[in-house]
Amino acid sequence: MLEIRNVTRRFSTKYGVKDAVLTIQPGRTYALLGPNGSGKTTLMKMIAGLMMPTSGEILLDGERIGPRTKAKIAYMPTESYFYSYMTIRDAGRYYADFFDDFDMARFEEILRRMELNPKDRIDKLSSGMNAKVRLALTLSRDAELMMFDEPLNGVDILTRTQVINEIIRYRNEGRSMIISTHLVEEMDDYIDHVVFMKNGEIVREGSRLSLSEEKSLTDTYLEIFAPSHSAAQEVTANA
């Protein structure tokens, strides 16, 4: 279980995350929703141990985030982080050396399904293919918690389908998953819990089922992040 307790991250005069409180339960898939700049990446990097909170604490199974918890957390960032000389196979070997839980056979299997050639140099790949490599590396770890930061960003519709299919293939093995996105409808059918972030704050959260009883996830998103949408609905209803 992951516990986020009153976590704040401040950058000079701006808050990246402000007083976040959240519990991530084992075996569930969470959608972290919000537009660019809402604090999703900052929160995920703190969970991954790549950034320290200004205040508050994050615990994984009762232990503060640190070097030992990194072995239990797999994180797919938005940016490419490979050396220029690396082939896709090199990246797999690098992960295998770095993470004891990395499954090379699984990695090769995912590459085949996603039609990636292990011999291709990563710096020659398109942004969508690069994203698929990062996804394959993340999913090839046997981590307790997996996080995907905007895995659908900048990829075409066919690649989105491949990405979603790979994520849901491994989501039911008892691990927790956090997926940040602003493409709400793409993940609607696959998530258990929804967390909305705005200006660094968690402004609403709840189970997918409880939220769907009120309105669609897209309408809830628009209500929170596009106030004019709510105003337009009210005018229509009163007309």
XYZ file of N, CA and C in Angstrom:
717
model
N 0.839 -1.198 0.000
C 0.000 0.000 0.000
C 0.874 1.248 0.000
N 0.482 2.228 -0.807
C 1.195 3.495 -0.890
C 0.384 4.571 -0.172
N 1.045 5.289 0.726
C 0.374 6.358 1.472
C 1.069 7.687 1.200
N 0.296 8.646 0.745
C 0.787 10.002 0.506
C 0.180 10.884 1.583
N 1.016 11.389 2.465
C 0.540 12.092 3.655
C 0.937 13.564 3.624
N -0.029 14.411 3.304
C 0.157 15.866 3.344
C 1.442 16.299 2.630
N 1.615 15.792 1.411
C 2.850 16.032 0.661
C 2.770 17.348 -0.114
N 3.804 18.144 0.056
C 3.948 19.410 -0.672
C 5.318 19.456 -1.324
N 5.356 19.927 -2.556
C 6.620 20.198 -3.241
C 6.550 21.615 -3.783
N 7.483 22.431 -3.304
C 7.497 23.852 -3.684
C 8.715 24.152 -4.544
N 8.489 24.912 -5.608
C 9.558 25.390 -6.474
C 9.589 26.913 -6.373
N 10.556 27.432 -5.615
C 10.657 28.877 -5.418
C 9.323 29.410 -4.897
N 8.590 30.187 -5.708
C 7.321 30.769 -5.245
C 6.115 29.982 -5.745
N 6.357 28.861 -6.427
C 5.268 28.094 -7.021
C 5.188 26.699 -6.408
N 3.974 26.215 -6.232
C 3.764 24.861 -5.737
C 3.622 23.891 -6.915
N 4.451 22.835 -6.913
C 4.259 21.761 -7.881
C 3.166 20.828 -7.397
N 3.192 20.527 -6.100
C 2.150 19.747 -5.426
C 1.904 20.407 -4.082
N 0.651 20.473 -3.684
C 0.323 21.160 -2.429
C -0.592 20.302 -1.563
N -0.054 19.890 -0.415
C -0.826 19.213 0.634
C -1.627 18.034 0.101
N -0.957 17.167 -0.664
C -1.634 16.005 -1.261
C -1.802 14.891 -0.240
N -2.998 14.328 -0.190
C -3.313 13.186 0.671
C -3.990 12.134 -0.201
N -3.419 10.926 -0.215
C -3.956 9.883 -1.078
C -3.443 8.524 -0.612
N -4.275 7.503 -0.742
C -3.872 6.132 -0.455
C -4.088 5.282 -1.703
N -3.027 4.590 -2.124
C -3.083 3.710 -3.286
C -3.158 2.269 -2.786
N -4.273 1.626 -3.053
C -4.496 0.269 -2.567
C -3.872 -0.755 -3.512
N -3.407 -1.873 -2.974
C -2.812 -2.923 -3.820
C -3.820 -3.481 -4.824
N -3.330 -3.842 -6.002
C -4.133 -4.523 -6.992
C -5.150 -3.672 -7.722
N -5.023 -2.350 -7.621
C -6.000 -1.485 -8.266
C -5.303 -0.556 -9.261
N -6.066 -0.097 -10.244
C -5.549 0.793 -11.277
C -6.129 2.192 -11.065
N -5.234 3.175 -10.932
C -5.621 4.555 -10.649
C -5.324 5.441 -11.853
N -6.274 6.308 -12.188
C -6.048 7.320 -13.211
C -5.793 8.650 -12.514
N -4.667 9.266 -12.846
C -4.306 10.578 -12.315
C -4.590 11.574 -13.429
N -5.670 12.342 -13.275
C -6.181 13.157 -14.365
C -5.987 14.644 -14.106
N -5.701 15.350 -15.186
C -5.547 16.796 -15.104
C -4.787 17.307 -16.306
N -4.935 18.593 -16.626
C -4.210 19.157 -17.772
C -2.726 19.276 -17.478
N -1.953 19.613 -18.485
C -0.524 19.839 -18.297
C -0.301 20.909 -17.230
N 0.663 20.671 -16.352
C 0.969 21.641 -15.306
C 0.146 21.497 -14.046
N -0.651 20.422 -13.948
C -1.521 20.257 -12.784
C -0.823 19.598 -11.602
N 0.401 19.070 -11.814
C 1.150 18.476 -10.707
C 1.298 16.971 -10.792
N 0.777 16.362 -11.846
C 0.802 14.898 -11.959
C 2.236 14.363 -12.002
N 3.061 14.938 -12.861
C 4.439 14.453 -13.007
C 5.238 14.663 -11.730
N 5.069 15.810 -11.099
C 5.785 16.090 -9.848
C 5.430 15.062 -8.784
N 4.150 14.737 -8.669
C 3.721 13.744 -7.671
C 4.317 12.375 -7.989
N 4.296 11.982 -9.241
C 4.815 10.668 -9.610
C 6.328 10.582 -9.391
N 7.038 11.657 -9.681
C 8.486 11.643 -9.470
C 8.828 11.546 -7.987
N 8.009 12.132 -7.132
C 8.242 11.992 -5.692
C 7.969 10.565 -5.244
N 6.919 9.947 -5.779
C 6.631 8.554 -5.445
C 7.775 7.648 -5.899
N 8.338 7.962 -7.081
C 9.429 7.157 -7.625
C 10.753 7.400 -6.916
N 10.809 8.403 -6.053
C 12.044 8.714 -5.333
C 13.019 9.546 -6.131
N 12.544 10.163 -7.221
C 13.413 11.004 -8.056
C 13.391 12.460 -7.621
N 12.485 12.785 -6.711
C 12.337 14.151 -6.213
C 11.856 14.067 -4.778
N 12.373 14.928 -3.933
C 11.996 14.891 -2.519
C 10.894 15.898 -2.223
N 9.937 15.525 -1.372
C 8.912 16.499 -0.973
C 9.531 17.636 -0.146
N 8.951 18.803 -0.251
C 9.328 19.912 0.624
C 8.834 19.640 2.037
N 7.655 19.050 2.131
C 7.105 18.638 3.427
C 6.156 17.467 3.206
N 5.816 16.794 4.303
C 4.981 15.607 4.214
C 5.825 14.361 3.980
N 5.174 13.224 3.820
C 5.895 11.975 3.609
C 5.112 11.022 2.719
N 5.862 10.158 2.043
C 5.281 9.118 1.198
C 5.813 7.780 1.696
N 4.903 6.841 1.962
C 5.275 5.537 2.499
C 4.801 4.437 1.564
N 5.659 3.460 1.329
C 5.292 2.250 0.598
C 5.410 1.077 1.556
N 4.284 0.453 1.845
C 4.247 -0.638 2.826
C 4.876 -0.213 4.149
N 4.587 1.021 4.547
C 5.050 1.548 5.819
C 6.463 2.098 5.827
N 7.169 2.019 4.698
C 8.553 2.489 4.626
C 8.630 3.769 3.795
N 9.371 4.744 4.311
C 9.546 5.989 3.563
C 10.183 5.727 2.208
N 9.749 6.498 1.222
C 10.334 6.383 -0.112
C 11.832 6.676 -0.039
N 12.622 5.785 -0.624
C 14.083 5.917 -0.601
C 14.703 4.852 -1.475
N 15.999 4.607 -1.318
C 16.694 3.628 -2.171
C 16.066 2.238 -2.159
N 15.573 1.779 -1.011
C 15.029 0.417 -0.948
C 13.668 0.307 -1.623
N 12.861 1.361 -1.558
C 11.538 1.291 -2.187
C 11.636 1.355 -3.709
N 12.724 1.904 -4.242
C 12.871 1.982 -5.698
C 12.849 0.599 -6.339
N 13.253 -0.406 -5.592
C 13.242 -1.775 -6.107
C 11.826 -2.304 -6.287
N 10.839 -1.628 -5.689
C 9.455 -2.087 -5.771
C 8.603 -1.227 -6.710
N 9.208 -0.177 -7.269
C 8.443 0.781 -8.071
C 9.037 0.884 -9.470
N 8.203 0.699 -10.482
C 8.613 0.886 -11.874
C 7.930 2.149 -12.391
N 8.710 3.037 -13.005
C 8.186 4.336 -13.426
C 8.542 4.608 -14.880
N 7.547 4.894 -15.686
C 7.747 5.301 -17.079
C 7.575 6.806 -17.179
N 8.665 7.553 -17.364
C 8.561 9.013 -17.475
C 8.120 9.432 -18.877
N 7.792 10.692 -19.023
C 7.392 11.203 -20.334
C 8.592 11.407 -21.247
N 9.743 11.750 -20.666
C 10.903 12.069 -21.482
C 11.734 10.826 -21.792
N 12.430 10.866 -22.940
C 13.349 9.790 -23.296
C 14.625 9.951 -22.478
N 15.172 8.847 -21.994
C 16.311 8.915 -21.079
C 17.440 7.978 -21.504
N 17.491 7.614 -22.773
C 18.468 6.642 -23.248
C 19.738 7.326 -23.755
N 20.867 6.623 -23.649
C 22.103 7.096 -24.260
C 21.984 6.992 -25.779
N 22.660 7.900 -26.482
C 22.502 7.995 -27.934
C 22.953 6.735 -28.675
N 23.883 5.978 -28.094
C 24.398 4.795 -28.775
C 23.501 3.567 -28.618
N 22.504 3.638 -27.751
C 21.748 2.445 -27.365
C 20.822 1.938 -28.460
N 20.827 0.624 -28.648
C 19.759 -0.040 -29.379
C 18.671 -0.418 -28.375
N 17.558 -0.895 -28.888
C 16.486 -1.345 -27.992
C 16.978 -2.498 -27.126
N 17.747 -3.401 -27.699
C 18.305 -4.518 -26.930
C 19.257 -4.011 -25.840
N 20.068 -2.991 -26.162
C 20.975 -2.404 -25.167
C 20.186 -1.887 -23.966
N 19.054 -1.233 -24.247
C 18.228 -0.687 -23.166
C 17.717 -1.807 -22.267
N 17.322 -2.934 -22.871
C 16.877 -4.078 -22.083
C 17.977 -4.629 -21.203
N 19.184 -4.741 -21.758
C 20.324 -5.231 -20.971
C 20.668 -4.264 -19.840
N 20.556 -2.981 -20.123
C 20.821 -1.963 -19.094
C 19.849 -2.134 -17.924
N 18.574 -2.309 -18.241
C 17.570 -2.520 -17.196
C 17.824 -3.824 -16.445
N 18.199 -4.867 -17.176
C 18.462 -6.158 -16.540
C 19.613 -6.069 -15.550
N 20.625 -5.257 -15.870
C 21.754 -5.051 -14.958
C 21.352 -4.224 -13.747
N 20.408 -3.319 -13.953
C 20.071 -2.349 -12.910
C 18.984 -2.857 -11.969
N 18.039 -3.643 -12.498
C 16.889 -4.087 -11.700
C 16.859 -5.613 -11.629
N 16.883 -6.134 -10.426
C 16.858 -7.582 -10.230
C 15.552 -8.208 -10.701
N 14.470 -7.419 -10.729
C 13.165 -7.972 -11.089
C 12.870 -7.861 -12.584
N 13.857 -7.436 -13.376
C 13.618 -7.277 -14.813
C 13.581 -8.637 -15.496
N 12.545 -8.859 -16.306
C 12.322 -10.134 -16.989
C 12.645 -9.959 -18.471
N 13.818 -10.422 -18.900
C 14.238 -10.244 -20.284
C 13.324 -10.983 -21.257
N 12.851 -12.156 -20.863
C 11.943 -12.911 -21.734
C 10.643 -12.142 -21.955
N 10.129 -11.549 -20.898
C 8.919 -10.740 -21.036
C 9.182 -9.533 -21.933
N 10.345 -8.901 -21.758
C 10.717 -7.745 -22.570
C 10.702 -8.105 -24.052
N 11.327 -9.215 -24.385
C 11.398 -9.641 -25.788
C 10.010 -9.982 -26.328
N 9.173 -10.547 -25.476
C 7.804 -10.872 -25.883
C 7.012 -9.607 -26.192
N 7.147 -8.590 -25.336
C 6.447 -7.322 -25.562
C 6.957 -6.648 -26.832
N 8.258 -6.696 -27.057
C 8.815 -6.119 -28.280
C 8.190 -6.761 -29.513
N 8.038 -8.082 -29.485
C 7.444 -8.778 -30.634
C 6.002 -8.326 -30.857
N 5.232 -8.244 -29.788
C 3.828 -7.836 -29.936
C 3.710 -6.401 -30.444
N 4.645 -5.550 -30.038
C 4.586 -4.150 -30.432
C 5.399 -3.860 -31.693
N 5.873 -4.932 -32.328
C 6.572 -4.841 -33.614
C 7.783 -3.909 -33.548
N 8.594 -4.121 -32.515
C 9.827 -3.353 -32.336
C 11.027 -4.261 -32.600
N 11.973 -3.763 -33.364
C 13.175 -4.517 -33.692
C 14.254 -4.242 -32.651
N 14.700 -5.255 -31.901
C 15.698 -5.029 -30.844
C 16.999 -4.412 -31.355
N 17.278 -4.556 -32.642
C 18.529 -4.036 -33.198
C 18.458 -2.553 -33.551
N 17.255 -1.968 -33.544
C 17.107 -0.562 -33.929
C 17.696 0.366 -32.870
N 18.371 1.411 -33.336
C 18.876 2.421 -32.409
C 17.727 3.297 -31.928
N 17.714 3.550 -30.623
C 16.593 4.268 -30.036
C 16.540 5.713 -30.504
N 17.702 6.343 -30.730
C 17.695 7.748 -31.132
C 17.194 7.941 -32.565
N 16.969 6.853 -33.288
C 16.431 6.940 -34.646
C 14.922 6.640 -34.685
N 14.347 6.340 -33.551
C 12.933 5.967 -33.494
C 12.032 7.198 -33.480
N 10.812 7.019 -33.953
C 9.811 8.074 -33.827
C 9.412 8.221 -32.360
N 8.717 9.299 -32.041
C 8.297 9.514 -30.646
C 7.367 8.403 -30.174
N 6.499 7.917 -31.076
C 5.593 6.840 -30.684
C 6.318 5.539 -30.411
N 7.315 5.217 -31.245
C 8.081 3.990 -31.038
C 8.953 4.100 -29.791
N 9.478 5.296 -29.540
C 10.255 5.526 -28.322
C 9.385 5.283 -27.087
N 8.148 5.771 -27.152
C 7.217 5.559 -26.032
C 6.953 4.069 -25.824
N 6.862 3.308 -26.905
C 6.620 1.870 -26.784
C 7.816 1.165 -26.140
N 9.029 1.631 -26.431
C 10.216 1.053 -25.796
C 10.184 1.310 -24.287
N 9.887 2.537 -23.908
C 9.833 2.876 -22.486
C 8.736 2.078 -21.778
N 7.630 1.877 -22.460
C 6.558 1.071 -21.892
C 6.999 -0.373 -21.707
N 7.646 -0.943 -22.724
C 8.105 -2.335 -22.640
C 9.084 -2.523 -21.488
N 9.978 -1.575 -21.302
C 10.949 -1.661 -20.208
C 10.257 -1.626 -18.855
N 9.290 -0.745 -18.710
C 8.572 -0.619 -17.433
C 7.769 -1.873 -17.123
N 7.048 -2.377 -18.120
C 6.198 -3.548 -17.909
C 6.996 -4.825 -17.703
N 8.272 -4.820 -18.073
C 9.099 -6.025 -17.934
C 9.677 -6.186 -16.537
N 9.392 -5.235 -15.678
C 9.775 -5.390 -14.279
C 8.638 -6.036 -13.498
N 8.966 -6.808 -12.495
C 7.974 -7.433 -11.635
C 7.786 -6.562 -10.398
N 7.367 -5.332 -10.633
C 7.297 -4.338 -9.565
C 5.945 -4.363 -8.862
N 5.964 -3.976 -7.610
C 4.745 -3.923 -6.808
C 3.845 -2.776 -7.266
N 4.479 -1.679 -7.671
C 3.760 -0.495 -8.133
C 4.330 -0.073 -9.476
N 3.466 0.109 -10.467
C 3.883 0.596 -11.784
C 3.218 1.935 -12.054
N 4.013 2.885 -12.564
C 3.488 4.210 -12.869
C 3.830 4.584 -14.306
N 2.845 5.154 -14.984
C 3.000 5.532 -16.383
C 2.601 7.000 -16.526
N 3.570 7.848 -16.862
C 3.318 9.281 -16.971
C 2.996 9.626 -18.422
N 1.729 9.932 -18.672
C 1.237 10.290 -20.015
C 1.683 9.276 -21.078
N 1.364 8.002 -20.909
C 1.819 6.993 -21.876
C 1.174 7.137 -23.253
N 0.077 7.894 -23.341
C -0.625 8.063 -24.618
C -0.292 9.385 -25.295
N 0.574 10.157 -24.675
C 0.863 11.493 -25.187
C 1.739 11.430 -26.441
N 1.311 12.095 -27.505
C 2.129 12.202 -28.707
C 2.189 10.967 -29.559
N 1.271 10.022 -29.363
C 1.281 8.807 -30.178
C -0.016 8.726 -30.971
N 0.034 8.051 -32.135
C -1.141 7.964 -32.985
C -2.150 6.984 -32.402
N -3.321 6.941 -33.004
C -4.427 6.167 -32.433
C -4.139 4.669 -32.415
N -3.418 4.155 -33.430
C -3.081 2.732 -33.441
C -2.098 2.394 -32.327
N -1.120 3.265 -32.120
C -0.151 3.057 -31.047
C -0.823 3.151 -29.686
N -1.788 4.056 -29.549
C -2.527 4.162 -28.286
C -3.188 2.831 -27.941
N -3.782 2.206 -28.931
C -4.437 0.920 -28.702
C -3.426 -0.122 -28.231
N -2.254 -0.155 -28.854
C -1.208 -1.095 -28.439
C -0.764 -0.827 -27.012
N -0.570 0.448 -26.691
C -0.122 0.832 -25.345
C -1.145 0.399 -24.302
N -2.412 0.706 -24.544
C -3.465 0.354 -23.595
C -3.555 -1.162 -23.429
N -3.486 -1.893 -24.534
C -3.571 -3.352 -24.464
C -2.442 -3.951 -23.635
N -1.241 -3.407 -23.771
C -0.108 -3.924 -23.002
C -0.264 -3.615 -21.516
N -0.723 -2.419 -21.198
C -0.903 -2.054 -19.787
C -1.946 -2.951 -19.135
N -3.089 -3.141 -19.789
C -4.148 -3.936 -19.157
C -3.788 -5.420 -19.115
N -2.869 -5.834 -19.967
C -2.433 -7.233 -19.944
C -1.786 -7.582 -18.601
N -1.110 -6.612 -17.989
C -0.352 -6.877 -16.759
C -0.965 -6.230 -15.516
N -2.154 -5.653 -15.657
C -2.695 -4.919 -14.505
C -3.387 -5.809 -13.493
N -3.676 -7.053 -13.835
C -4.432 -7.918 -12.933
C -3.573 -8.965 -12.251
N -2.330 -8.646 -11.979
C -1.435 -9.585 -11.308
C -1.143 -9.156 -9.864
N -2.084 -8.425 -9.277
C -1.952 -8.023 -7.881
C -1.180 -6.747 -7.650
N -0.638 -6.167 -8.711
C 0.133 -4.941 -8.544
C -0.771 -3.718 -8.669
N -0.298 -2.618 -8.113
C -0.991 -1.339 -8.260
C -0.446 -0.618 -9.483
N -1.319 0.131 -10.149
C -0.905 0.920 -11.301
C -1.450 2.333 -11.181
N -0.598 3.312 -11.529
C -1.018 4.708 -11.600
C -0.727 5.186 -13.013
N -1.749 5.687 -13.675
C -1.609 6.157 -15.055
C -2.031 7.617 -15.098
N -1.100 8.506 -15.422
C -1.459 9.912 -15.551
C -1.779 10.206 -17.008
N -2.807 11.003 -17.220
C -3.201 11.329 -18.589
C -4.148 12.519 -18.580
N -4.268 13.174 -19.726
C -5.357 14.129 -19.924
C -6.288 13.647 -21.031
N -6.014 12.446 -21.558
C -6.877 11.807 -22.557
C -7.841 10.882 -21.820
N -8.893 11.458 -21.295
C -9.760 10.784 -20.330
C -10.452 9.565 -20.919
N -11.047 9.717 -22.082
C -11.892 8.653 -22.616
C -11.118 7.381 -22.951
N -9.818 7.538 -23.255
C -9.021 6.388 -23.669
C -8.918 5.321 -22.576
N -8.843 5.757 -21.308
C -8.624 4.826 -20.197
C -9.881 4.549 -19.377
N -10.996 5.101 -19.808
C -12.212 5.075 -18.990
C -12.628 3.666 -18.576
N -12.494 2.704 -19.458
C -13.005 1.356 -19.188
C -12.073 0.498 -18.331
N -10.871 0.997 -18.030
C -9.860 0.120 -17.438
C -9.414 0.543 -16.037
N -9.991 1.578 -15.509
C -9.502 2.099 -14.237
C -10.487 1.794 -13.104
N -9.953 1.699 -11.893
C -10.762 1.436 -10.707
C -11.033 2.701 -9.901
N -10.076 3.630 -9.925
C -10.150 4.802 -9.060
C -9.635 6.011 -9.834
N -10.241 7.160 -9.601
C -9.901 8.369 -10.348
C -9.463 9.462 -9.382
N -8.353 10.124 -9.728
C -7.830 11.228 -8.923
C -7.662 12.435 -9.846
N -8.330 13.537 -9.519
C -8.231 14.757 -10.313
C -7.279 15.734 -9.630
N -6.307 16.257 -10.392
C -5.369 17.251 -9.865
C -5.506 18.560 -10.630
N -5.453 19.656 -9.884
C -5.561 20.990 -10.470
C -4.677 21.947 -9.684
N -3.776 22.613 -10.384
C -2.859 23.572 -9.753
C -2.111 22.965 -8.567
N -1.710 21.698 -8.722
C -0.914 21.034 -7.700
C -1.710 20.392 -6.585
N -3.009 20.534 -6.589
C -3.836 19.995 -5.515
C -4.730 18.862 -6.016
N -4.982 17.897 -5.151
C -5.978 16.866 -5.436
C -7.338 17.460 -5.097
N -8.134 17.712 -6.130
C -9.395 18.431 -5.924
C -10.596 17.496 -5.845
N -10.444 16.278 -6.357
C -11.523 15.297 -6.243
C -10.949 13.910 -6.498
N -11.484 12.924 -5.814
C -11.090 11.534 -6.060
C -12.238 10.623 -5.657
N -12.222 9.438 -6.229
C -13.260 8.474 -5.886
C -13.183 7.272 -6.794
N -13.943 6.245 -6.457
C -13.960 5.058 -7.303
C -14.605 5.394 -8.637
N -14.190 4.673 -9.648
C -14.758 4.909 -10.985
C -16.262 4.664 -10.966
N -16.721 3.657 -10.243
C -18.139 3.338 -10.201
C -18.947 4.447 -9.532
N -18.436 4.980 -8.420
C -19.186 6.028 -7.716
C -19.266 7.298 -8.549
N -18.205 7.621 -9.263
C -18.221 8.813 -10.094
C -19.143 8.652 -11.295
N -19.219 7.428 -11.846
C -20.040 7.206 -13.030
C -21.532 7.262 -12.706
N -21.877 7.109 -11.431
C -23.282 7.213 -11.052
C -23.779 8.646 -11.196
N -22.878 9.611 -11.070
C -23.259 11.017 -11.150
C -23.291 11.496 -12.600
N -22.204 11.240 -13.341
C -22.077 11.688 -14.729
C -20.891 10.993 -15.344
N -20.693 11.184 -16.638
C -19.560 10.549 -17.303
C -18.250 11.138 -16.798
N -17.202 10.360 -16.935
C -15.883 10.826 -16.508
C -15.469 12.063 -17.287
N -15.803 12.108 -18.570
C -15.471 13.275 -19.392
C -16.196 14.514 -18.887
N -17.473 14.379 -18.536
C -18.225 15.530 -18.027
C -17.670 16.003 -16.686
N -17.264 15.051 -15.844
C -16.651 15.438 -14.562
C -15.351 16.187 -14.803
N -14.555 15.706 -15.747
C -13.286 16.367 -16.098
C -13.553 17.795 -16.571
N -14.519 17.960 -17.461
C -14.832 19.290 -17.992
C -15.380 20.206 -16.906
N -16.153 19.645 -15.992
C -16.705 20.440 -14.888
C -15.598 21.018 -14.012
N -14.560 20.207 -13.785
C -13.461 20.642 -12.916
C -12.519 21.600 -13.629
N -12.190 21.284 -14.874
C -11.122 22.025 -15.545
C -11.603 23.037 -16.575
N -12.896 23.019 -16.904
C -13.433 23.996 -17.861
C -14.737 24.545 -17.297
N -14.643 25.536 -16.395
C -15.849 26.064 -15.733
C -16.917 26.527 -16.705
N -16.512 26.999 -17.872
C -17.489 27.476 -18.843
C -18.402 26.346 -19.313
N -17.883 25.095 -19.256
C -18.684 23.928 -19.642
C -19.866 23.771 -18.693
N -19.635 23.931 -17.381
C -20.705 23.807 -16.395
C -21.718 24.933 -16.567
N -21.205 26.122 -16.852
C -22.096 27.256 -17.039
C -22.988 27.050 -18.256
N -22.402 26.500 -19.321
C -23.173 26.248 -20.536
C -24.251 25.201 -20.281
N -23.921 24.172 -19.502
C -24.897 23.126 -19.189
C -26.063 23.707 -18.387
N -25.744 24.610 -17.440
C -26.787 25.202 -16.603
C -27.722 26.050 -17.435
N -27.152 26.829 -18.351
C -27.978 27.669 -19.228
C -28.900 26.800 -20.064
N -28.340 25.689 -20.616
C -29.153 24.787 -21.432
C -30.279 24.166 -20.633
N -29.970 23.768 -19.395
C -30.967 23.111 -18.551
C -32.096 24.067 -18.178
N -31.776 25.352 -18.026
C -32.777 26.341 -17.617
C -33.522 26.964 -18.770
N -33.092 26.605 -19.997
C -33.717 27.223 -21.180
C -35.140 26.679 -21.407
